[in-house]
CSV table of C-alpha atoms and ligand atoms in Angstrom, one decimal:
chain,number,residue,atom,x,y,z
A,133,MET,CA,67.3,50.0,35.6
A,134,ASP,CA,64.6,48.0,33.9
A,135,SER,CA,64.6,44.2,33.9
A,136,LEU,CA,62.8,41.6,31.9
A,137,MET,CA,60.7,38.9,33.7
A,138,ILE,CA,60.3,35.8,31.6
A,139,LYS,CA,58.1,32.8,32.4
A,140,GLY,CA,59.8,30.2,30.3
A,141,GLY,CA,58.8,27.0,28.6
A,142,VAL,CA,56.5,28.4,25.9
A,143,PRO,CA,57.4,27.5,22.3
A,144,LEU,CA,57.5,30.6,20.1
A,145,GLU,CA,54.9,30.6,17.3
A,146,GLY,CA,54.0,33.2,14.7
A,147,GLU,CA,55.7,35.8,12.5
A,148,VAL,CA,58.3,38.5,13.4
A,149,GLN,CA,59.4,41.4,11.3
A,150,ILE,CA,63.2,42.2,11.2
A,151,SER,CA,64.3,45.8,11.8
A,152,GLY,CA,67.1,47.7,10.1
A,153,ALA,CA,70.7,46.7,11.1
A,154,LYS,CA,72.1,48.6,14.0
A,155,ASN,CA,75.7,48.0,12.9
A,156,ALA,CA,74.9,49.6,9.5
A,157,VAL,CA,72.8,52.5,10.7
A,158,LEU,CA,75.4,53.9,13.2
A,159,PRO,CA,78.2,54.4,10.6
A,160,LEU,CA,75.6,55.6,8.0
A,161,MET,CA,74.6,58.4,10.4
A,162,ALA,CA,78.2,59.4,10.8
A,163,ALA,CA,78.6,59.4,7.0
A,164,ALA,CA,75.9,62.0,6.8
A,165,LEU,CA,78.4,64.4,8.3
A,166,LEU,CA,80.3,64.3,5.0
A,167,THR,CA,77.9,66.7,3.3
A,168,ASP,CA,76.1,69.9,4.1
A,169,GLU,CA,73.0,68.7,2.3
A,170,PRO,CA,70.1,66.8,3.9
A,171,CYS,CA,70.4,63.0,4.2
A,172,VAL,CA,67.4,60.7,4.8
A,173,ILE,CA,67.8,57.2,6.2
A,174,ARG,CA,64.9,54.8,6.2
A,175,ARG,CA,64.1,51.6,8.1
A,176,VAL,CA,66.0,52.9,11.1
A,177,PRO,CA,65.5,50.8,14.2
A,178,ASP,CA,64.4,52.7,17.3
A,179,LEU,CA,67.3,51.8,19.5
A,180,SER,CA,69.0,53.7,22.3
A,181,ASP,CA,72.3,53.6,20.3
A,182,VAL,CA,70.6,55.3,17.4
A,183,ARG,CA,69.2,58.1,19.6
A,184,PHE,CA,72.6,58.4,21.2
A,185,MET,CA,74.4,58.7,17.9
A,186,GLY,CA,71.7,61.4,17.1
A,187,GLN,CA,72.8,63.3,20.2
A,188,ILE,CA,76.5,63.1,19.2
A,189,LEU,CA,75.6,64.5,15.7
A,190,ALA,CA,73.6,67.2,17.3
A,191,SER,CA,76.5,68.1,19.7
A,192,LEU,CA,78.6,68.6,16.6
A,193,GLY,CA,76.1,71.1,15.2
A,194,ALA,CA,74.1,68.8,12.9
A,195,GLU,CA,70.3,68.7,12.7
A,196,PHE,CA,69.0,65.3,13.7
A,197,ARG,CA,65.3,64.3,13.6
A,198,MET,CA,63.8,60.9,13.9
A,199,GLU,CA,60.2,60.4,12.6
A,200,GLY,CA,59.0,56.9,12.9
A,201,ASP,CA,61.6,54.8,11.3
A,202,THR,CA,63.0,57.6,9.2
A,203,VAL,CA,66.0,59.7,10.3
A,204,HIS,CA,66.8,63.1,8.8
A,205,ILE,CA,70.3,64.5,9.2
A,206,ARG,CA,71.6,67.8,8.0
A,207,ALA,CA,75.1,68.9,8.9
A,208,ALA,CA,75.0,72.4,7.3
A,209,ARG,CA,77.4,73.6,10.0
A,210,LEU,CA,79.7,71.4,11.8
A,211,LYS,CA,82.3,71.6,14.6
A,212,GLY,CA,85.1,69.1,14.9
A,213,MET,CA,85.1,68.3,18.6
A,214,ALA,CA,83.4,65.5,20.4
A,215,ASP,CA,83.8,65.1,24.0
A,216,TYR,CA,84.3,62.2,26.4
A,217,ASP,CA,81.0,62.3,28.1
A,218,LEU,CA,79.2,61.4,24.9
A,219,ILE,CA,81.8,59.2,23.1
A,220,ARG,CA,82.6,56.9,26.1
A,221,LYS,CA,79.1,55.5,26.1
A,222,MET,CA,79.2,53.9,22.7
A,223,ARG,CA,82.2,52.6,20.9
A,224,ALA,CA,80.7,53.0,17.5
A,225,SER,CA,80.9,56.8,18.0
A,226,ILE,CA,84.6,56.6,16.9
A,227,CYS,CA,83.4,56.4,13.3
A,228,ILE,CA,82.6,60.2,13.3
A,229,LEU,CA,86.4,60.7,13.2
A,230,GLY,CA,86.8,59.8,9.5
A,231,PRO,CA,83.9,62.0,8.3
A,232,LEU,CA,85.0,65.0,10.4
A,233,LEU,CA,88.5,64.7,9.1
A,234,GLY,CA,87.2,64.4,5.5
A,235,ARG,CA,84.9,67.4,5.8
A,236,LEU,CA,86.7,69.7,8.2
A,237,HIS,CA,90.3,68.5,7.8
A,238,GLN,CA,90.6,68.4,11.5
A,239,ALA,CA,88.9,66.7,14.4
A,240,LYS,CA,89.3,66.2,18.2
A,241,VAL,CA,87.4,63.2,19.3
A,242,SER,CA,87.6,61.5,22.7
A,243,LEU,CA,88.9,57.9,22.7
A,244,PRO,CA,86.0,55.5,23.4
A,245,GLY,CA,86.4,53.6,26.6
A,246,GLY,CA,87.0,49.8,26.7
A,247,CYS,CA,84.1,47.5,27.4
A,248,VAL,CA,83.3,44.2,28.9
A,249,ILE,CA,84.0,42.2,25.8
A,250,GLY,CA,87.6,43.2,25.6
A,251,SER,CA,90.0,46.2,25.3
A,252,ARG,CA,88.8,47.1,21.8
A,253,PRO,CA,91.6,49.3,20.5
A,254,VAL,CA,91.3,51.8,17.7
A,255,ASP,CA,94.9,51.6,16.4
A,256,LEU,CA,93.8,50.4,13.0
A,257,HIS,CA,91.4,53.3,12.5
A,258,LEU,CA,94.2,55.7,13.3
A,259,LYS,CA,96.7,53.9,11.1
A,260,GLY,CA,94.3,54.1,8.2
A,261,LEU,CA,93.6,57.8,8.7
A,262,ALA,CA,97.3,58.5,9.1
A,263,ALA,CA,98.0,56.8,5.8
A,264,LEU,CA,95.7,59.4,4.1
A,265,GLY,CA,98.1,62.1,5.4
A,266,ALA,CA,96.5,63.0,8.7
A,267,ASN,CA,98.7,64.0,11.5
A,268,ILE,CA,97.4,62.1,14.5
A,269,THR,CA,98.3,62.5,18.1
A,270,VAL,CA,96.6,61.0,21.2
A,271,LYS,CA,96.7,63.3,24.2
A,272,ASN,CA,94.7,63.4,27.4
A,273,GLY,CA,92.3,60.8,26.1
A,274,TYR,CA,91.6,62.6,22.9
A,275,VAL,CA,92.5,61.8,19.3
A,276,HIS,CA,93.7,65.0,17.6
A,277,ALA,CA,93.7,64.6,13.9
A,278,LYS,CA,94.7,67.3,11.4
A,279,ALA,CA,95.2,67.1,7.6
A,280,PRO,CA,95.5,70.2,5.6
A,281,LYS,CA,94.9,67.9,2.7
A,282,LEU,CA,93.9,64.2,2.6
A,283,VAL,CA,95.7,62.2,-0.1
A,284,GLY,CA,94.7,58.7,-1.2
A,285,SER,CA,97.1,55.9,-0.5
A,286,GLU,CA,97.4,52.2,0.0
A,287,VAL,CA,96.6,50.9,3.5
A,288,PHE,CA,96.6,47.5,5.0
A,289,LEU,CA,93.9,47.3,7.7
A,290,GLY,CA,94.4,43.7,8.9
A,291,GLY,CA,95.0,43.5,12.7
A,292,ARG,CA,96.0,40.9,15.2
A,293,VAL,CA,92.7,39.1,14.7
A,294,GLY,CA,91.8,40.2,11.2
A,295,PRO,CA,90.0,43.1,9.6
A,296,THR,CA,88.1,45.8,11.5
A,297,VAL,CA,84.5,46.6,10.6
A,298,LEU,CA,84.2,50.1,11.8
A,299,GLY,CA,87.8,50.9,11.0
A,300,THR,CA,87.1,50.0,7.4
A,301,ALA,CA,84.1,52.2,7.4
A,302,ASN,CA,86.0,55.1,9.1
A,303,VAL,CA,88.8,55.1,6.6
A,304,MET,CA,86.5,54.6,3.6
A,305,MET,CA,84.5,57.6,4.7
A,306,ALA,CA,87.5,59.9,5.0
A,307,ALA,CA,88.9,58.6,1.7
A,308,THR,CA,85.8,59.7,-0.2
A,309,LEU,CA,87.0,63.3,0.1
A,310,ALA,CA,90.8,62.6,-0.3
A,311,GLU,CA,92.7,63.5,-3.4
A,312,GLY,CA,93.4,60.6,-5.6
A,313,VAL,CA,92.9,56.8,-5.1
A,314,THR,CA,92.8,55.0,-1.8
A,315,VAL,CA,93.1,51.2,-1.7
A,316,ILE,CA,92.2,49.4,1.6
A,317,GLU,CA,93.7,46.0,1.8
A,318,SER,CA,92.4,43.4,4.3
A,319,ALA,CA,89.2,45.4,4.5
A,320,ALA,CA,86.3,44.0,6.5
A,321,CYS,CA,83.8,42.2,4.2
A,322,GLU,CA,80.7,42.5,6.4
A,323,PRO,CA,77.4,43.4,4.7
A,324,GLU,CA,77.3,46.5,6.9
A,325,VAL,CA,80.5,47.8,5.1
A,326,ILE,CA,78.7,47.3,1.8
A,327,ASP,CA,75.7,49.3,3.1
A,328,VAL,CA,78.0,52.1,4.1
A,329,ALA,CA,79.7,52.0,0.6
A,330,ASN,CA,76.3,52.1,-1.1
A,331,PHE,CA,75.2,55.1,1.0
A,332,LEU,CA,78.5,56.9,0.2
A,333,ASN,CA,78.1,56.1,-3.5
A,334,GLY,CA,74.6,57.4,-3.3
A,335,MET,CA,76.2,60.7,-2.0
A,336,GLY,CA,78.4,60.8,-5.1
A,337,ALA,CA,81.5,58.9,-3.8
A,338,LYS,CA,83.3,56.5,-6.1
A,339,ILE,CA,83.9,53.3,-4.1
A,340,SER,CA,84.3,49.8,-5.6
A,341,GLY,CA,85.1,46.4,-4.2
A,342,ALA,CA,83.2,46.9,-0.9
A,343,GLY,CA,82.3,43.4,0.5
A,344,SER,CA,85.7,42.1,-0.7
A,345,PRO,CA,89.1,42.4,1.1
A,346,THR,CA,90.2,45.1,-1.4
A,347,VAL,CA,88.2,48.3,-1.5
A,348,GLN,CA,89.1,51.2,-3.9
A,349,ILE,CA,88.0,54.7,-3.3
A,350,LEU,CA,88.5,57.4,-5.9
A,351,GLY,CA,88.3,60.7,-4.0
A,352,VAL,CA,85.8,63.4,-5.1
A,353,ASP,CA,85.6,67.1,-4.3
A,354,LYS,CA,82.2,67.1,-2.7
A,355,LEU,CA,79.4,64.8,-1.6
A,356,HIS,CA,75.7,65.5,-1.8
A,357,GLY,CA,72.6,64.5,0.1
A,358,VAL,CA,71.1,61.0,-0.2
A,359,GLU,CA,68.1,58.9,0.7
A,360,HIS,CA,68.8,55.3,1.7
A,361,GLU,CA,67.2,52.3,3.3
A,362,VAL,CA,69.2,50.3,5.8
A,363,ILE,CA,69.8,46.6,5.3
A,364,PRO,CA,67.9,44.2,7.6
A,365,ASP,CA,69.6,43.2,10.8
A,366,ARG,CA,71.2,39.8,10.3
A,367,ILE,CA,72.1,39.5,14.0
A,368,GLU,CA,68.5,40.2,15.1
A,369,ALA,CA,67.2,37.6,12.5
A,370,ALA,CA,69.7,35.0,13.8
A,371,THR,CA,68.7,35.8,17.4
A,372,PHE,CA,65.0,35.1,16.6
A,373,ALA,CA,65.9,31.9,14.7
A,374,ILE,CA,67.8,30.6,17.6
A,375,ALA,CA,65.0,31.6,20.1
A,376,ALA,CA,62.5,29.6,18.0
A,377,ALA,CA,64.8,26.5,18.0
A,378,ALA,CA,65.6,26.9,21.7
A,379,THR,CA,62.0,26.9,22.7
A,380,GLY,CA,61.0,24.1,20.3
A,381,GLY,CA,58.6,26.5,18.4
A,382,GLU,CA,58.1,27.4,14.8
A,383,ILE,CA,58.3,31.0,13.6
A,384,THR,CA,58.6,32.9,10.4
A,385,ILE,CA,61.1,35.7,10.2
A,386,LEU,CA,60.0,38.4,7.7
A,387,GLY,CA,62.2,40.7,5.8
A,388,ALA,CA,65.6,39.2,6.5
A,389,ARG,CA,68.6,38.8,4.2
A,390,PRO,CA,69.3,35.0,4.2
A,391,ASP,CA,72.2,35.7,1.9
A,392,HIS,CA,73.9,37.7,4.8
A,393,MET,CA,73.3,34.7,7.2
A,394,SER,CA,75.0,31.8,5.5
A,395,ALA,CA,77.3,30.8,8.3
A,396,VAL,CA,74.5,30.9,10.9
A,397,LEU,CA,72.0,29.1,8.7
A,398,ASP,CA,74.7,26.4,7.9
A,399,LYS,CA,75.4,25.8,11.6
A,400,LEU,CA,71.6,25.7,12.5
A,401,GLY,CA,71.2,23.1,9.8
A,402,GLU,CA,74.1,21.1,11.3
A,403,ALA,CA,72.4,21.4,14.7
A,404,ASN,CA,69.2,19.9,13.1
A,405,VAL,CA,67.3,23.1,13.0
A,406,LYS,CA,65.2,23.3,9.8
A,407,VAL,CA,65.2,26.6,8.1
A,408,GLU,CA,62.9,27.0,5.1
A,409,ARG,CA,63.7,30.0,2.9
A,410,ARG,CA,61.1,31.8,0.9
A,411,GLY,CA,62.6,34.9,-0.6
A,412,ARG,CA,63.3,37.2,2.3
A,413,ASN,CA,61.3,35.1,4.8
A,414,LEU,CA,62.7,32.3,6.9
A,415,THR,CA,60.5,29.6,8.6
A,416,VAL,CA,62.5,28.0,11.5
A,417,LYS,CA,61.7,24.9,13.6
A,418,ARG,CA,63.6,21.9,15.0
A,419,GLY,CA,64.0,19.0,12.6
A,420,GLY,CA,63.8,16.6,15.5
A,421,ARG,CA,66.5,16.0,18.2
A,422,LEU,CA,69.1,18.8,18.3
A,423,LYS,CA,72.7,17.9,17.5
A,424,PRO,CA,75.8,19.4,19.1
A,425,VAL,CA,78.0,21.6,16.8
A,426,ASP,CA,81.4,23.1,17.1
A,427,ILE,CA,81.7,26.8,16.2
A,428,THR,CA,84.5,29.2,15.7
A,429,THR,CA,83.7,32.9,15.4
A,430,LEU,CA,85.5,34.7,12.6
A,431,PRO,CA,85.2,37.8,10.5
A,432,TYR,CA,82.5,37.7,7.8
A,433,ALA,CA,81.7,35.3,6.0
A,434,GLY,CA,82.6,33.2,9.1
A,435,PHE,CA,80.3,32.7,12.0
A,436,PRO,CA,79.6,36.1,13.6
A,437,THR,CA,80.9,36.8,17.1
A,438,ASP,CA,77.6,38.7,17.7
A,439,VAL,CA,75.7,35.4,17.5
A,440,GLN,CA,78.1,33.3,19.6
A,441,ALA,CA,76.3,33.8,23.0
A,442,GLN,CA,72.9,33.0,21.5
A,443,MET,CA,74.2,29.8,19.9
A,444,MET,CA,75.8,28.8,23.1
A,445,VAL,CA,72.4,28.8,24.8
A,446,LEU,CA,71.1,26.5,22.1
A,447,MET,CA,74.0,24.1,22.7
A,448,THR,CA,73.3,24.0,26.4
A,449,LEU,CA,69.9,22.5,25.4
A,450,THR,CA,71.5,20.0,23.0
A,451,PRO,CA,72.6,16.7,24.4
A,452,GLY,CA,76.3,16.1,23.8
A,453,LEU,CA,79.5,18.2,23.8
A,454,SER,CA,79.9,21.3,21.7
A,455,ILE,CA,83.0,23.5,21.5
A,456,ILE,CA,82.5,27.2,20.9
A,457,THR,CA,85.7,29.1,20.1
A,458,GLU,CA,85.8,32.9,20.2
A,459,ARG,CA,88.4,34.3,17.8
A,460,VAL,CA,87.2,37.9,17.3
A,461,PHE,CA,87.0,39.3,20.9
A,462,GLU,CA,88.9,38.2,23.9
A,463,SER,CA,86.8,37.8,27.1
A,464,ARG,CA,83.5,37.5,25.3
A,465,PHE,CA,82.2,34.8,27.6
A,466,MET,CA,80.6,37.0,30.3
A,467,HIS,CA,77.3,35.2,29.7
A,468,VAL,CA,78.8,31.8,30.8
A,469,SER,CA,78.6,32.4,34.5
A,470,GLU,CA,75.0,33.7,34.2
A,471,LEU,CA,74.0,30.6,32.2
A,472,ALA,CA,75.6,28.5,34.9
A,473,ARG,CA,73.1,30.1,37.3
A,474,LEU,CA,70.3,28.5,35.1
A,475,GLY,CA,71.9,25.1,35.3
A,476,ALA,CA,74.1,25.1,32.2
A,477,GLU,CA,77.4,23.1,32.3
A,478,ILE,CA,80.0,25.1,30.5
A,479,ALA,CA,83.8,25.1,31.0
A,480,ILE,CA,86.1,27.8,29.6
A,481,GLU,CA,89.5,26.6,28.2
A,482,GLY,CA,91.4,29.6,26.8
A,483,PRO,CA,89.4,31.0,23.8
A,484,SER,CA,87.0,28.0,23.9
A,485,ALA,CA,83.9,27.2,25.8
A,486,ILE,CA,83.1,23.5,26.2
A,487,VAL,CA,79.4,23.0,26.5
A,488,LYS,CA,78.0,19.8,28.0
A,489,GLY,CA,74.5,20.2,26.8
A,490,GLY,CA,71.2,18.5,27.5
A,491,ARG,CA,70.5,19.4,31.1
A,492,PRO,CA,67.2,21.3,31.4
A,493,LEU,CA,67.6,25.0,32.4
A,494,SER,CA,65.7,26.4,35.3
A,495,GLY,CA,64.8,30.0,35.9
A,496,ALA,CA,66.8,32.4,38.2
A,497,PRO,CA,67.7,36.1,38.4
A,498,ILE,CA,70.6,36.9,36.1
A,499,MET,CA,72.5,39.9,35.0
A,500,ALA,CA,73.0,41.1,31.4
A,501,SER,CA,76.6,42.2,30.8
A,502,ASP,CA,76.7,43.3,27.1
A,503,LEU,CA,74.3,43.6,24.2
A,504,ARG,CA,74.5,40.1,22.6
A,505,ALA,CA,75.0,38.4,26.0
A,506,SER,CA,71.7,39.9,27.0
A,507,ALA,CA,69.9,38.5,24.0
A,508,ALA,CA,71.4,35.1,24.9
A,509,LEU,CA,70.2,35.3,28.5
A,510,VAL,CA,66.7,36.2,27.2
A,511,ILE,CA,66.7,33.1,25.0
A,512,ALA,CA,67.8,31.0,28.0
A,513,GLY,CA,65.0,32.4,30.1
A,514,LEU,CA,62.5,31.6,27.3
A,515,ALA,CA,63.7,28.0,27.2
A,516,ALA,CA,64.1,27.5,31.0
A,517,SER,CA,61.4,26.2,33.3
A,518,GLY,CA,60.0,28.7,35.8
A,519,THR,CA,60.8,32.4,36.1
A,520,THR,CA,64.0,34.1,34.9
A,521,VAL,CA,64.6,37.8,35.6
A,522,VAL,CA,67.2,39.4,33.3
A,523,ASN,CA,68.5,42.5,35.0
A,524,ARG,CA,70.2,45.5,33.4
A,525,VAL,CA,68.3,45.2,30.1
A,526,TYR,CA,69.4,48.6,29.0
A,527,HIS,CA,72.1,46.6,27.2
A,528,ILE,CA,69.5,44.9,25.1
A,529,ASP,CA,67.7,48.1,24.3
A,530,ARG,CA,70.9,49.4,22.7
A,531,GLY,CA,70.6,46.9,19.9
A,532,TYR,CA,67.2,45.1,19.7
A,533,GLU,CA,64.2,47.1,18.7
A,534,ARG,CA,61.3,46.4,21.2
A,535,ILE,CA,62.5,42.8,21.7
A,536,ASP,CA,60.0,42.2,24.5
A,537,ASP,CA,57.0,43.3,22.3
A,538,LYS,CA,58.3,41.2,19.4
A,539,LEU,CA,58.7,38.1,21.6
A,540,ARG,CA,55.3,38.7,23.3
A,541,ARG,CA,53.6,38.6,19.9
A,542,LEU,CA,55.3,35.2,19.3
A,543,GLY,CA,53.6,34.0,22.5
A,544,ALA,CA,56.4,34.5,25.0
A,545,ARG,CA,55.4,35.4,28.5
A,546,ILE,CA,57.8,38.3,29.0
A,547,GLU,CA,57.2,41.5,30.9
A,548,ARG,CA,59.3,44.6,31.3
A,549,VAL,CA,59.6,45.5,35.0
A,550,LYS,CA,60.3,49.2,35.2
A,551,GLU,CA,62.6,50.4,38.0
A,552,THR,CA,60.6,52.3,40.5
B,138,UD1,C1,81.7,45.8,14.9
B,138,UD1,C2,80.3,45.6,15.4
B,138,UD1,C3,80.2,44.6,16.5
B,138,UD1,C4,80.9,43.3,16.1
B,138,UD1,C5,82.3,43.5,15.5
B,138,UD1,C6,82.9,42.3,15.0
B,138,UD1,C7,79.4,47.8,15.0
B,138,UD1,C8,78.7,49.0,15.6
B,138,UD1,N1,79.8,46.9,15.9
B,138,UD1,O1,82.5,46.3,16.0
B,138,UD1,O2,78.9,44.4,16.9
B,138,UD1,O3,81.0,42.4,17.2
B,138,UD1,O4,82.2,44.5,14.5
B,138,UD1,O5,82.1,41.7,14.0
B,138,UD1,O6,79.4,47.7,13.8
B,138,UD1,N2,90.7,45.8,16.6
B,138,UD1,C9,92.0,46.2,16.7
B,138,UD1,N3,92.3,47.5,16.4
B,138,UD1,C10,91.4,48.4,15.9
B,138,UD1,C11,90.1,47.9,15.7
B,138,UD1,C12,89.8,46.6,16.1
B,138,UD1,O7,92.9,45.4,17.1
B,138,UD1,O8,91.7,49.5,15.6
B,138,UD1,C13,90.3,44.4,16.9
B,138,UD1,C14,89.2,44.3,18.0
B,138,UD1,O9,89.7,44.4,19.3
B,138,UD1,C15,88.6,43.0,17.7
B,138,UD1,C16,88.8,42.9,16.2
B,138,UD1,O10,89.8,43.8,15.8
B,138,UD1,O11,89.4,42.0,18.3
B,138,UD1,C17,87.5,43.1,15.4
B,138,UD1,O12,87.0,44.4,15.8
B,138,UD1,P1,86.1,45.3,14.9
B,138,UD1,O13,85.8,44.6,13.6
B,138,UD1,O14,86.9,46.6,14.8
B,138,UD1,O15,84.8,45.6,15.7
B,138,UD1,P2,84.0,46.9,15.7
B,138,UD1,O16,84.0,47.5,14.3
B,138,UD1,O17,84.3,47.8,16.8
């Protein structure tokens, strides 16, 4: 397993280009299964999750080709069975269920496993598909879904902690080919859901209201091919903004969507990080002494859970007390014990982390546990004195396109150490 060796203490300077959003491109690739015509997706980040989703589509009989940042998918023929060995590796693969059901009226898809950030059930996905008339059973670790005919209906997709992002996308995809009108209430409002709806509408679907809690889908008989450019990754942009502030540098983030980043930009402002917007570019630097902020993660447009770990690192560098409360995923504090190894003082009280910031961090070997935690550990290594080695970086390669190259171009002293 590769690791990243970081010699910290260098302020980041320069420009960085933001890639396409991982969380949009994965359901978009699944959506391409809804037609037998070719689909082309542009500005696709080169991530292990994308290649992996490509393998899943190929295992279902679709053609998948990646040329530079363009992906070509054609599901001329399709089989409706996806097995455990593929699905267990990536939770997002569950969103093939809706398209398979829409197109083939039946599917057998392995349940994705849990993961370190919580149990991550799929009950809402199944509830939504059942509301469209699918007969769903779970047996021997597989979801068996059958629907001689999908029929539009009203479905409430709010769960214990609010809406579900991929669940909304999954039901929306199946409903495009259902008979009549589907109304999803308590739909997720994330920009990635809007991107999926735009992709589907480009294929001939009739979806309105995406990005609001009520989404309406008028079913059509058939969808056709589409060409689409993925939205920029708001989580990647936030990660670089926080890295600039954490190292006391000044960077310009190119090609972002600041309108998708309001909660993060607002909190950075409160923390005395100056963000200057010029169209799609953001210049980020400290406005002086950092200030502690309290943060609660929430569904969009609240503060994203995917930026919680990175923001925690910034707060460890900020004199004073900050409280970071995680409301979307239980046990998403795996990074805390690793940050403690660098000298951070963080106490966990139920869903909250209390950060006593301001002590300098010093480098040490640490272990990445999940995707966003890995990004946080890299930021911590950049801000710490001495050398930090982040082990198990395969997590970061799942969701950040060439992060070490991008950081090196900003002046970071970061090297990938290949496992021998
Ligand atoms: C997506 C993102 C992930 C992000 C998350 C929340 C992708 C590929 N991943 O994950 O990066 O952290 O949104 O913004 O887009 N839940 C249920 N039942 C369900 C589904 C979800 O109880 O059937 C719960 C989850 O356990 C969690 C909450 O709902 O507590 C939100 O999860 P969800 O929005 O579904 O996350 P994902 O779509 O899997």
